[in-house]
Every structure is written in C-alpha cells, then in structure tokens.
PDB file of C-alpha atoms in Angstrom:
ATOM      1  CA  MET A   1     -70.078 -15.491  94.698  1.00 53.00           C
ATOM      2  CA  GLY A   2     -72.087 -17.731  97.055  1.00 54.00           C
ATOM      3  CA  LYS A   3     -75.486 -19.165  97.892  1.00 56.00           C
ATOM      4  CA  HIS A   4     -77.474 -20.638 100.824  1.00 56.00           C
ATOM      5  CA  ASP A   5     -77.457 -24.400 101.212  1.00 58.00           C
ATOM      6  CA  ASP A   6     -80.344 -26.569 102.501  1.00 60.00           C
ATOM      7  CA  ASN A   7     -79.431 -25.897 106.180  1.00 60.00           C
ATOM      8  CA  GLY A   8     -79.663 -22.116 105.689  1.00 58.00           C
ATOM      9  CA  LYS A   9     -75.912 -21.524 105.813  1.00 56.00           C
ATOM     10  CA  PHE A  10     -74.245 -19.247 103.337  1.00 53.00           C
ATOM     11  CA  ARG A  11     -71.700 -21.095 101.266  1.00 57.00           C
ATOM     12  CA  VAL A  12     -68.983 -19.423  99.181  1.00 53.00           C
ATOM     13  CA  GLU A  13     -68.168 -20.923  95.812  1.00 55.00           C
ATOM     14  CA  TYR A  14     -65.178 -20.024  93.654  1.00 50.00           C
ATOM     15  CA  TYR A  15     -65.099 -20.121  89.852  1.00 50.00           C
ATOM     16  CA  CYS A  16     -62.055 -19.940  87.543  1.00 49.00           C
ATOM     17  CA  ASP A  17     -62.343 -17.145  85.047  1.00 51.00           C
ATOM     18  CA  GLY A  18     -62.410 -18.263  81.448  1.00 50.00           C
ATOM     19  CA  LYS A  19     -63.075 -21.916  82.243  1.00 50.00           C
ATOM     20  CA  ASP A  20     -66.236 -22.052  80.255  1.00 52.00           C
ATOM     21  CA  ASP A  21     -64.592 -20.150  77.432  1.00 51.00           C
ATOM     22  CA  ASP A  22     -61.656 -22.569  77.392  1.00 53.00           C
ATOM     23  CA  ASP A  23     -63.989 -25.543  77.345  1.00 54.00           C
ATOM     24  CA  GLN A  24     -65.879 -24.034  74.479  1.00 52.00           C
ATOM     25  CA  HIS A  25     -62.604 -23.198  72.737  1.00 52.00           C
ATOM     26  CA  HIS A  26     -61.242 -26.757  73.061  1.00 52.00           C
ATOM     27  CA  HIS A  27     -64.556 -28.190  72.050  1.00 52.00           C
ATOM     28  CA  LYS A  28     -64.501 -26.024  68.962  1.00 52.00           C
ATOM     29  CA  HIS A  29     -60.999 -27.186  68.062  1.00 52.00           C
ATOM     30  CA  ASP A  30     -62.028 -30.798  68.481  1.00 54.00           C
ATOM     31  CA  LYS A  31     -64.795 -30.219  66.001  1.00 52.00           C
ATOM     32  CA  ASP A  32     -62.409 -28.529  63.585  1.00 54.00           C
ATOM     33  CA  ASP A  33     -59.880 -31.349  63.861  1.00 55.00           C
ATOM     34  CA  HIS A  34     -62.478 -33.983  63.001  1.00 56.00           C
ATOM     35  CA  LYS A  35     -64.028 -32.317  60.033  1.00 59.00           C
ATOM     36  CA  LYS A  36     -65.588 -34.647  57.562  1.00 61.00           C
ATOM     37  CA  PRO A  37     -64.527 -34.403  53.924  1.00 56.00           C
ATOM     38  CA  PRO A  38     -66.992 -32.593  51.691  1.00 59.00           C
ATOM     39  CA  SER A  39     -69.450 -34.709  49.889  1.00 61.00           C
ATOM     40  CA  ASN A  40     -68.136 -33.644  46.474  1.00 62.00           C
ATOM     41  CA  SER A  41     -64.499 -34.780  47.094  1.00 66.00           C
ATOM     42  CA  CYS A  42     -62.912 -37.524  44.957  1.00 74.00           C
ATOM     43  CA  ASN A  43     -62.558 -40.727  46.972  1.00 79.00           C
ATOM     44  CA  VAL A  44     -61.453 -44.190  45.915  1.00 78.00           C
ATOM     45  CA  GLY A  45     -63.637 -46.889  47.356  1.00 77.00           C
ATOM     46  CA  ASP A  46     -64.376 -50.580  46.949  1.00 80.00           C
ATOM     47  CA  VAL A  47     -60.819 -51.598  46.076  1.00 82.00           C
ATOM     48  CA  HIS A  48     -60.653 -55.342  45.541  1.00 81.00           C
ATOM     49  CA  VAL A  49     -57.364 -57.244  45.624  1.00 81.00           C
ATOM     50  CA  PHE A  50     -57.400 -60.530  43.756  1.00 79.00           C
ATOM     51  CA  GLY A  51     -55.120 -63.441  44.503  1.00 75.00           C
ATOM     52  CA  THR A  52     -51.968 -63.862  42.454  1.00 74.00           C
ATOM     53  CA  SER A  53     -50.323 -67.021  41.262  1.00 72.00           C
ATOM     54  CA  SER A  54     -46.677 -67.598  40.446  1.00 73.00           C
ATOM     55  CA  ILE A  55     -45.272 -70.271  38.170  1.00 75.00           C
ATOM     56  CA  GLU A  56     -41.732 -71.382  38.807  1.00 72.00           C
ATOM     57  CA  THR A  57     -39.665 -71.214  35.643  1.00 71.00           C
ATOM     58  CA  ASN A  58     -36.269 -72.788  35.246  1.00 72.00           C
ATOM     59  CA  PHE A  59     -34.011 -70.583  33.123  1.00 70.00           C
ATOM     60  CA  PRO A  60     -30.712 -71.763  31.702  1.00 76.00           C
ATOM     61  CA  LYS A  61     -27.614 -70.501  33.448  1.00 84.00           C
ATOM     62  CA  THR A  62     -26.757 -67.071  32.068  1.00 87.00           C
ATOM     63  CA  ILE A  63     -24.574 -64.108  32.950  1.00 89.00           C
ATOM     64  CA  LYS A  64     -25.349 -60.448  32.346  1.00 90.00           C
ATOM     65  CA  VAL A  65     -22.311 -58.701  30.859  1.00 92.00           C
ATOM     66  CA  PRO A  66     -21.579 -55.791  28.483  1.00 94.00           C
ATOM     67  CA  VAL A  67     -21.649 -57.047  24.904  1.00 93.00           C
ATOM     68  CA  THR A  68     -19.838 -55.163  22.127  1.00 92.00           C
ATOM     69  CA  LEU A  69     -22.333 -54.400  19.362  1.00 92.00           C
ATOM     70  CA  ALA A  70     -20.147 -52.331  17.037  1.00 91.00           C
ATOM     71  CA  GLU A  71     -16.878 -50.417  16.821  1.00 92.00           C
ATOM     72  CA  THR A  72     -16.364 -47.270  14.808  1.00 93.00           C
ATOM     73  CA  SER A  73     -13.671 -44.688  14.072  1.00 94.00           C
ATOM     74  CA  VAL A  74     -14.639 -41.062  13.444  1.00 95.00           C
ATOM     75  CA  VAL A  75     -12.499 -38.134  12.249  1.00 96.00           C
ATOM     76  CA  VAL A  76     -13.402 -34.712  13.674  1.00 95.00           C
ATOM     77  CA  CYS A  77     -11.953 -31.336  12.630  1.00 95.00           C
ATOM     78  CA  VAL A  78     -11.767 -28.577  15.262  1.00 95.00           C
ATOM     79  CA  GLU A  79     -10.667 -24.976  14.725  1.00 95.00           C
ATOM     80  CA  ALA A  80     -10.290 -22.390  17.484  1.00 93.00           C
ATOM     81  CA  ASN A  81      -8.401 -19.231  18.496  1.00 93.00           C
ATOM     82  CA  MET A  82      -6.562 -19.069  21.836  1.00 91.00           C
ATOM     83  CA  ASN A  83      -5.502 -15.728  23.352  1.00 92.00           C
ATOM     84  CA  LEU A  84      -2.332 -15.828  25.456  1.00 91.00           C
ATOM     85  CA  GLU A  85      -1.885 -13.963  28.711  1.00 90.00           C
ATOM     86  CA  LYS A  86       1.543 -12.575  27.687  1.00 90.00           C
ATOM     87  CA  PRO A  87       3.309 -12.255  24.318  1.00 90.00           C
ATOM     88  CA  ALA A  88       5.135 -15.474  23.415  1.00 90.00           C
ATOM     89  CA  THR A  89       8.042 -16.290  21.158  1.00 89.00           C
ATOM     90  CA  GLU A  90       7.435 -20.031  20.755  1.00 89.00           C
ATOM     91  CA  ILE A  91       5.334 -22.943  21.963  1.00 91.00           C
ATOM     92  CA  ILE A  92       7.491 -25.321  23.976  1.00 91.00           C
ATOM     93  CA  ARG A  93       5.091 -28.255  24.377  1.00 91.00           C
ATOM     94  CA  ALA A  94       1.436 -29.124  23.766  1.00 90.00           C
ATOM     95  CA  TRP A  95      -0.589 -31.949  25.299  1.00 92.00           C
ATOM     96  CA  LYS A  96      -4.136 -32.924  24.324  1.00 93.00           C
ATOM     97  CA  SER A  97      -6.803 -35.344  25.514  1.00 94.00           C
ATOM     98  CA  ALA A  98     -10.421 -35.939  24.468  1.00 95.00           C
ATOM     99  CA  ILE A  99     -13.339 -36.233  26.903  1.00 95.00           C
ATOM    100  CA  ILE A 100     -16.747 -37.576  25.837  1.00 95.00           C
ATOM    101  CA  GLU A 101     -19.660 -35.873  27.620  1.00 94.00           C
ATOM    102  CA  GLN A 102     -22.587 -37.422  25.751  1.00 94.00           C
ATOM    103  CA  CYS A 103     -22.917 -40.489  23.531  1.00 94.00           C
ATOM    104  CA  GLU A 104     -26.460 -41.463  22.521  1.00 94.00           C
ATOM    105  CA  LEU A 105     -27.540 -44.211  20.138  1.00 93.00           C
ATOM    106  CA  VAL A 106     -30.795 -43.633  18.230  1.00 92.00           C
ATOM    107  CA  PRO A 107     -32.257 -46.575  16.228  1.00 89.00           C
ATOM    108  CA  THR A 108     -33.317 -46.032  12.641  1.00 89.00           C
ATOM    109  CA  PHE A 109     -35.784 -47.847  10.406  1.00 87.00           C
ATOM    110  CA  ASN A 110     -33.130 -50.429   9.555  1.00 87.00           C
ATOM    111  CA  PRO A 111     -32.594 -52.993  12.362  1.00 84.00           C
ATOM    112  CA  TYR A 112     -28.903 -53.266  11.417  1.00 87.00           C
ATOM    113  CA  SER A 113     -28.083 -49.537  11.544  1.00 89.00           C
ATOM    114  CA  ALA A 114     -28.432 -46.600  13.931  1.00 92.00           C
ATOM    115  CA  LYS A 115     -27.345 -43.005  14.430  1.00 94.00           C
ATOM    116  CA  LEU A 116     -24.731 -42.139  17.053  1.00 94.00           C
ATOM    117  CA  PHE A 117     -24.785 -38.617  18.540  1.00 96.00           C
ATOM    118  CA  VAL A 118     -21.532 -37.698  20.293  1.00 96.00           C
ATOM    119  CA  LYS A 119     -20.649 -34.547  22.225  1.00 96.00           C
ATOM    120  CA  GLY A 120     -17.407 -33.732  24.037  1.00 96.00           C
ATOM    121  CA  PHE A 121     -14.392 -31.473  24.180  1.00 96.00           C
ATOM    122  CA  ILE A 122     -10.639 -31.447  23.713  1.00 95.00           C
ATOM    123  CA  ARG A 123      -8.586 -30.474  26.737  1.00 95.00           C
ATOM    124  CA  LYS A 124      -5.424 -28.851  25.443  1.00 94.00           C
ATOM    125  CA  ASN A 125      -2.547 -27.643  27.567  1.00 93.00           C
ATOM    126  CA  ILE A 126       0.285 -25.631  25.995  1.00 93.00           C
ATOM    127  CA  GLU A 127       3.543 -24.349  27.462  1.00 93.00           C
ATOM    128  CA  TYR A 128       5.060 -21.285  25.845  1.00 92.00           C
ATOM    129  CA  ALA A 129       8.042 -18.971  26.300  1.00 92.00           C
ATOM    130  CA  THR A 130       7.173 -15.341  27.082  1.00 90.00           C
ATOM    131  CA  VAL A 131       9.009 -12.084  26.411  1.00 88.00           C
ATOM    132  CA  ASP A 132      10.104  -9.914  29.351  1.00 85.00           C
ATOM    133  CA  HIS A 133      13.424  -8.332  28.298  1.00 83.00           C
ATOM    134  CA  THR A 134      15.153  -8.137  24.947  1.00 81.00           C
ATOM    135  CA  SER A 135      18.650  -7.222  23.796  1.00 80.00           C
ATOM    136  CA  PRO A 136      20.412  -7.348  20.434  1.00 78.00           C
ATOM    137  CA  SER A 137      21.767 -10.796  21.340  1.00 79.00           C
ATOM    138  CA  SER A 138      19.100 -12.394  23.582  1.00 82.00           C
ATOM    139  CA  VAL A 139      15.453 -12.590  24.626  1.00 84.00           C
ATOM    140  CA  CYS A 140      14.565 -13.227  28.291  1.00 86.00           C
ATOM    141  CA  GLY A 141      11.295 -14.409  29.777  1.00 87.00           C
ATOM    142  CA  ASP A 142       9.606 -17.154  31.761  1.00 90.00           C
ATOM    143  CA  ILE A 143       7.715 -20.310  30.842  1.00 92.00           C
ATOM    144  CA  ARG A 144       3.936 -20.205  31.204  1.00 91.00           C
ATOM    145  CA  HIS A 145       1.130 -22.613  30.473  1.00 93.00           C
ATOM    146  CA  MET A 146      -2.477 -22.351  29.348  1.00 92.00           C
ATOM    147  CA  THR A 147      -5.296 -24.922  29.384  1.00 93.00           C
ATOM    148  CA  ALA A 148      -8.166 -24.545  26.910  1.00 93.00           C
ATOM    149  CA  PHE A 149     -11.354 -26.588  26.405  1.00 95.00           C
ATOM    150  CA  LEU A 150     -12.381 -26.912  22.758  1.00 95.00           C
ATOM    151  CA  PRO A 151     -15.893 -28.379  22.295  1.00 95.00           C
ATOM    152  CA  PHE A 152     -16.997 -30.620  19.434  1.00 95.00           C
ATOM    153  CA  ASP A 153     -20.082 -32.641  18.474  1.00 95.00           C
ATOM    154  CA  PHE A 154     -20.996 -34.885  15.556  1.00 95.00           C
ATOM    155  CA  CYS A 155     -23.433 -37.542  14.347  1.00 95.00           C
ATOM    156  CA  THR A 156     -22.319 -40.673  12.537  1.00 94.00           C
ATOM    157  CA  ASP A 157     -23.848 -43.859  11.128  1.00 94.00           C
ATOM    158  CA  ILE A 158     -23.428 -47.145  12.976  1.00 92.00           C
ATOM    159  CA  THR A 159     -23.797 -50.476  11.207  1.00 90.00           C
ATOM    160  CA  PHE A 160     -24.327 -53.655  13.221  1.00 88.00           C
ATOM    161  CA  PRO A 161     -23.024 -56.941  11.838  1.00 85.00           C
ATOM    162  CA  GLN A 162     -25.736 -59.386  10.810  1.00 83.00           C
ATOM    163  CA  THR A 163     -23.890 -62.206  12.549  1.00 82.00           C
ATOM    164  CA  GLY A 164     -23.118 -62.027  16.235  1.00 76.00           C
ATOM    165  CA  PRO A 165     -24.713 -59.934  19.032  1.00 82.00           C
ATOM    166  CA  SER A 166     -27.420 -57.510  17.906  1.00 84.00           C
ATOM    167  CA  LEU A 167     -29.053 -54.494  19.477  1.00 86.00           C
ATOM    168  CA  GLN A 168     -31.894 -55.570  21.797  1.00 86.00           C
ATOM    169  CA  LEU A 169     -34.579 -52.867  22.027  1.00 84.00           C
ATOM    170  CA  SER A 170     -38.237 -53.875  22.374  1.00 82.00           C
ATOM    171  CA  PRO A 171     -40.866 -51.171  21.799  1.00 79.00           C
ATOM    172  CA  ASP A 172     -43.774 -50.435  24.121  1.00 80.00           C
ATOM    173  CA  PHE A 173     -47.235 -51.738  23.252  1.00 81.00           C
ATOM    174  CA  SER A 174     -50.663 -50.206  23.849  1.00 85.00           C
ATOM    175  CA  SER A 175     -54.112 -50.992  22.435  1.00 85.00           C
ATOM    176  CA  SER A 176     -57.788 -50.322  23.065  1.00 84.00           C
ATOM    177  CA  GLY A 177     -61.052 -51.893  22.004  1.00 84.00           C
ATOM    178  CA  ALA A 178     -64.798 -51.701  22.510  1.00 83.00           C
ATOM    179  CA  LEU A 179     -67.563 -54.211  23.269  1.00 83.00           C
ATOM    180  CA  ALA A 180     -70.675 -54.399  21.135  1.00 83.00           C
ATOM    181  CA  ASN A 181     -74.009 -53.457  22.693  1.00 81.00           C
ATOM    182  CA  HIS A 182     -76.872 -55.877  23.218  1.00 80.00           C
ATOM    183  CA  CYS A 183     -78.304 -55.209  19.782  1.00 81.00           C
ATOM    184  CA  GLY A 184     -74.993 -55.884  18.115  1.00 77.00           C
ATOM    185  CA  ASN A 185     -75.160 -52.783  15.964  1.00 81.00           C
ATOM    186  CA  GLY A 186     -72.844 -50.437  17.877  1.00 82.00           C
ATOM    187  CA  ALA A 187     -70.332 -50.046  20.669  1.00 83.00           C
ATOM    188  CA  GLN A 188     -71.099 -50.288  24.364  1.00 82.00           C
ATOM    189  CA  ILE A 189     -69.891 -46.851  25.391  1.00 82.00           C
ATOM    190  CA  ASN A 190     -69.652 -47.366  29.155  1.00 82.00           C
ATOM    191  CA  THR A 191     -67.286 -50.360  28.850  1.00 82.00           C
ATOM    192  CA  GLY A 192     -63.907 -50.420  27.166  1.00 83.00           C
ATOM    193  CA  LEU A 193     -60.988 -52.803  26.769  1.00 85.00           C
ATOM    194  CA  TYR A 194     -57.487 -51.377  27.261  1.00 85.00           C
ATOM    195  CA  SER A 195     -54.088 -52.966  27.321  1.00 87.00           C
ATOM    196  CA  ASN A 196     -50.555 -51.646  27.547  1.00 89.00           C
ATOM    197  CA  ARG A 197     -47.098 -53.153  27.945  1.00 86.00           C
ATOM    198  CA  GLN A 198     -43.912 -51.344  28.899  1.00 88.00           C
ATOM    199  CA  VAL A 199     -40.532 -52.880  28.196  1.00 87.00           C
ATOM    200  CA  TYR A 200     -37.547 -51.688  30.226  1.00 88.00           C
ATOM    201  CA  ASN A 201     -34.623 -52.021  27.852  1.00 88.00           C
ATOM    202  CA  GLU A 202     -30.962 -51.839  28.685  1.00 91.00           C
ATOM    203  CA  LYS A 203     -29.651 -48.527  27.376  1.00 92.00           C
ATOM    204  CA  PRO A 204     -26.686 -48.836  24.973  1.00 93.00           C
ATOM    205  CA  PHE A 205     -23.589 -46.933  26.025  1.00 94.00           C
ATOM    206  CA  CYS A 206     -20.206 -45.978  24.597  1.00 94.00           C
ATOM    207  CA  GLU A 207     -16.600 -46.461  25.605  1.00 94.00           C
ATOM    208  CA  LEU A 208     -13.702 -44.395  24.352  1.00 94.00           C
ATOM    209  CA  GLY A 209     -11.189 -46.760  22.787  1.00 93.00           C
ATOM    210  CA  TYR A 210      -8.428 -44.431  21.575  1.00 95.00           C
ATOM    211  CA  THR A 211      -7.740 -40.900  20.319  1.00 95.00           C
ATOM    212  CA  GLU A 212      -5.235 -39.612  17.769  1.00 95.00           C
ATOM    213  CA  PHE A 213      -4.352 -35.966  17.140  1.00 95.00           C
ATOM    214  CA  THR A 214      -2.636 -34.035  14.397  1.00 94.00           C
ATOM    215  CA  GLU A 215      -2.619 -30.254  14.560  1.00 93.00           C
ATOM    216  CA  LEU A 216      -1.279 -27.038  13.174  1.00 92.00           C
ATOM    217  CA  ASP A 217      -0.607 -24.098  15.523  1.00 90.00           C
ATOM    218  CA  ILE A 218      -0.316 -20.679  13.875  1.00 91.00           C
ATOM    219  CA  GLY A 219       0.801 -17.609  15.849  1.00 89.00           C
ATOM    220  CA  LYS A 220      -1.222 -14.474  15.208  1.00 90.00           C
ATOM    221  CA  ASN A 221      -0.611 -10.740  15.821  1.00 88.00           C
ATOM    222  CA  LEU A 222       3.105 -11.001  15.059  1.00 88.00           C
ATOM    223  CA  LYS A 223       5.527  -8.316  16.258  1.00 87.00           C
ATOM    224  CA  ASN A 224       9.286  -8.004  15.685  1.00 85.00           C
ATOM    225  CA  ILE A 225      11.148  -7.740  18.986  1.00 82.00           C
ATOM    226  CA  SER A 226      14.820  -8.480  18.220  1.00 76.00           C
ATOM    227  CA  GLY A 227      16.476  -9.366  14.955  1.00 72.00           C
ATOM    228  CA  PHE A 228      14.597 -12.269  13.425  1.00 79.00           C
ATOM    229  CA  VAL A 229      12.642 -13.036  16.610  1.00 84.00           C
ATOM    230  CA  GLN A 230       8.889 -12.353  16.540  1.00 86.00           C
ATOM    231  CA  SER A 231       6.296 -12.512  19.293  1.00 89.00           C
ATOM    232  CA  PHE A 232       2.598 -13.404  19.051  1.00 91.00           C
ATOM    233  CA  THR A 233      -0.348 -12.915  21.405  1.00 91.00           C
ATOM    234  CA  SER A 234      -2.821 -15.508  20.039  1.00 91.00           C
ATOM    235  CA  VAL A 235      -2.679 -18.975  18.530  1.00 92.00           C
ATOM    236  CA  GLN A 236      -4.949 -20.340  15.839  1.00 92.00           C
ATOM    237  CA  GLU A 237      -5.614 -24.058  16.340  1.00 91.00           C
ATOM    238  CA  LYS A 238      -6.413 -26.442  13.487  1.00 94.00           C
ATOM    239  CA  ILE A 239      -6.846 -29.934  14.956  1.00 95.00           C
ATOM    240  CA  VAL A 240      -7.736 -33.210  13.264  1.00 96.00           C
ATOM    241  CA  LEU A 241      -8.992 -35.731  15.824  1.00 96.00           C
ATOM    242  CA  ARG A 242      -9.618 -39.420  15.260  1.00 96.00           C
ATOM    243  CA  ILE A 243     -11.829 -41.089  17.882  1.00 96.00           C
ATOM    244  CA  GLY A 244     -12.281 -44.831  18.338  1.00 95.00           C
ATOM    245  CA  LEU A 245     -15.598 -45.734  19.988  1.00 95.00           C
ATOM    246  CA  LYS A 246     -17.184 -48.971  21.143  1.00 94.00           C
ATOM    247  CA  ILE A 247     -20.972 -49.332  21.430  1.00 94.00           C
ATOM    248  CA  LEU A 248     -22.010 -51.789  24.142  1.00 94.00           C
ATOM    249  CA  GLN A 249     -25.185 -53.062  25.780  1.00 93.00           C
ATOM    250  CA  ASN A 250     -25.735 -55.206  28.867  1.00 93.00           C
ATOM    251  CA  GLN A 251     -27.185 -58.527  27.686  1.00 91.00           C
ATOM    252  CA  GLN A 252     -27.733 -61.984  29.127  1.00 89.00           C
ATOM    253  CA  VAL A 253     -25.278 -64.440  27.661  1.00 88.00           C
ATOM    254  CA  PRO A 254     -25.723 -68.207  28.234  1.00 87.00           C
ATOM    255  CA  LEU A 255     -22.916 -69.903  30.070  1.00 86.00           C
ATOM    256  CA  PRO A 256     -21.267 -72.783  28.222  1.00 82.00           C
ATOM    257  CA  VAL A 257     -22.192 -76.210  29.477  1.00 78.00           C
ATOM    258  CA  ILE A 258     -19.070 -78.143  30.354  1.00 79.00           C
ATOM    259  CA  CYS A 259     -19.534 -81.876  30.388  1.00 79.00           C
ATOM    260  CA  PRO A 260     -17.493 -83.681  33.044  1.00 81.00           C
ATOM    261  CA  THR A 261     -14.633 -85.770  31.798  1.00 84.00           C
ATOM    262  CA  PRO A 262     -15.438 -89.452  32.156  1.00 84.00           C
ATOM    263  CA  PRO A 263     -13.161 -91.358  34.534  1.00 85.00           C
ATOM    264  CA  PRO A 264     -10.430 -93.474  32.985  1.00 85.00           C
ATOM    265  CA  PRO A 265     -11.157 -97.174  32.621  1.00 84.00           C
ATOM    266  CA  PRO A 266      -9.855 -99.443  35.365  1.00 83.00           C
ATOM    267  CA  PRO A 267      -6.585-101.272  34.711  1.00 82.00           C
ATOM    268  CA  PRO A 268      -6.909-104.834  33.467  1.00 79.00           C
ATOM    269  CA  LYS A 269      -6.731-107.582  36.024  1.00 76.00           C
ATOM    270  CA  CYS A 270      -3.807-109.978  35.859  1.00 72.00           C
ATOM    271  CA  ASN A 271      -4.683-113.675  36.040  1.00 68.00           C
ATOM    272  CA  LYS A 272      -1.802-115.517  37.705  1.00 63.00           C
ATOM    273  CA  LYS A 273      -1.370-119.219  37.053  1.00 62.00           C
ATOM    274  CA  TRP A 274       0.275-121.247  39.784  1.00 60.00           C
TER     275      TRP A 274
END
C-alpha cells in the first residue's frame, strides 16, 4: 500500500497486520483489569483510629507453675475376650499398662466440686505356650505373644479442698442496653449499647500418678490333647484397675519475699590505758 507525497512521488508504506487489533485487545484488557466495584458492594469506609493510653502497673513478683488442685483414686472394671492365634496350653507371663487419652474437667454448680471425664485404654501383652506336637509323655510347641488394647471410660466426682489452691475459671460476660428517645417514653431504635468480655482461662489438665491391676484370666474353648493337659483358643479377661490421677492448673503463685539478714554488729573497741 502507498500514496503520493507533496512532491508528487509515490511512497510505499508498510503496515503490520493485526496491530490495530492488538492495540484494541490490550486496551480492552486494561479496562477489564481496572474495573470498578459495583455500586451495591459492601465496603467499609470512614474508619477512625483513636489514640490509646497505657498505664504502667507494678505487679508483685510471681511465677506461673502447675498447681495441684485435687488428687483422686478411681477403680475401673474391664471385661474382654481375646482370641489367640494358635491353641495354647498356658499363659507364661502378662504385662499391663494404662494410657489416658482424654481427661476433661467440667465445673458444676458447686464451686468446690466438678465432674471428671476420663477415657483411655489398657495395653496388655501376654506370652503363652502353644501346641504343635503331642505325645503320651510330652507336649511340644513354641512361645508366642499377643498385644491387645482394651478401652475404658468413666466419669467421677472431684471435690476441691476449701483451703489451699482453688480452681480459677472466670466466665465470659456480655450485655446490651438501649437509649431512651427524646420524648423519654421509648427506646431509641437506631442506637444501642453493647458490651462483652472474654476471659481466657488456663485449662485444667490431668497427670497419671499410678496404676494398679488385679485380674483373672479364664481359658475358653477347652480341648483335651494329652492326659490331663488341655488347650484353649481364647482368653476371657476380668481386670480391676485402680488409677491415681492429679488435677492441675497453671496459676500465678507469688514468690516469697526474703528479707536480707542484717550484718552482725561491729566488735567492741578496746580502750587501752597506758
């Protein structure tokens, strides 16, 4: 494409295809990228920040440590059936331990009592003698072991002593009110008074003090194999568990003030007479 200039000469001009389209395309994207929010959108405007003031407060010297609120002992009865992998003639050894999964303290209407919800399980490992070959005078086999997890849960009452550390739980506070209108005979609907206070309490927690076990193991599905020897394929567990628990809470305890020991008096002066 070309055209004649002012001197009458023919001049050739070159144009890049799609240039105008690209310019229009970029111009369109620029418009899309700077779209204004619709007029009906929710915007927060006119936010005012007021100055704050701080007052220095001198607190006594304290230390934040776990404080024992109460100690309790609970007896739990657990019954379960355990199926063995191979027939057994006897249980050689049994070892048990208790694991606490959940321990939650819920206050009641009495400030000196609460409910304690506990959930856990007993981990029991048994070693038993199996039966592989029998003869009129002997029974042969190997020693195997089995580990079982027996769950339990209970709820018990906790009583806090009236003397000593107490449970520190402050409730939240919320309130609302209304202002009277100019006539004084009703509420001003478009203005309200609201107040709320949230207290972040230290959550009480538990510690496992000790565990004691007594149990009765009964072999089931008995079968005579040789003489007076019998085998069994399952064991019925009857366990009595005593758990010692401590309920604690992190609290600020004042440090004792130790007065410095006064210096000893100076020795008396000796008056020498010459």
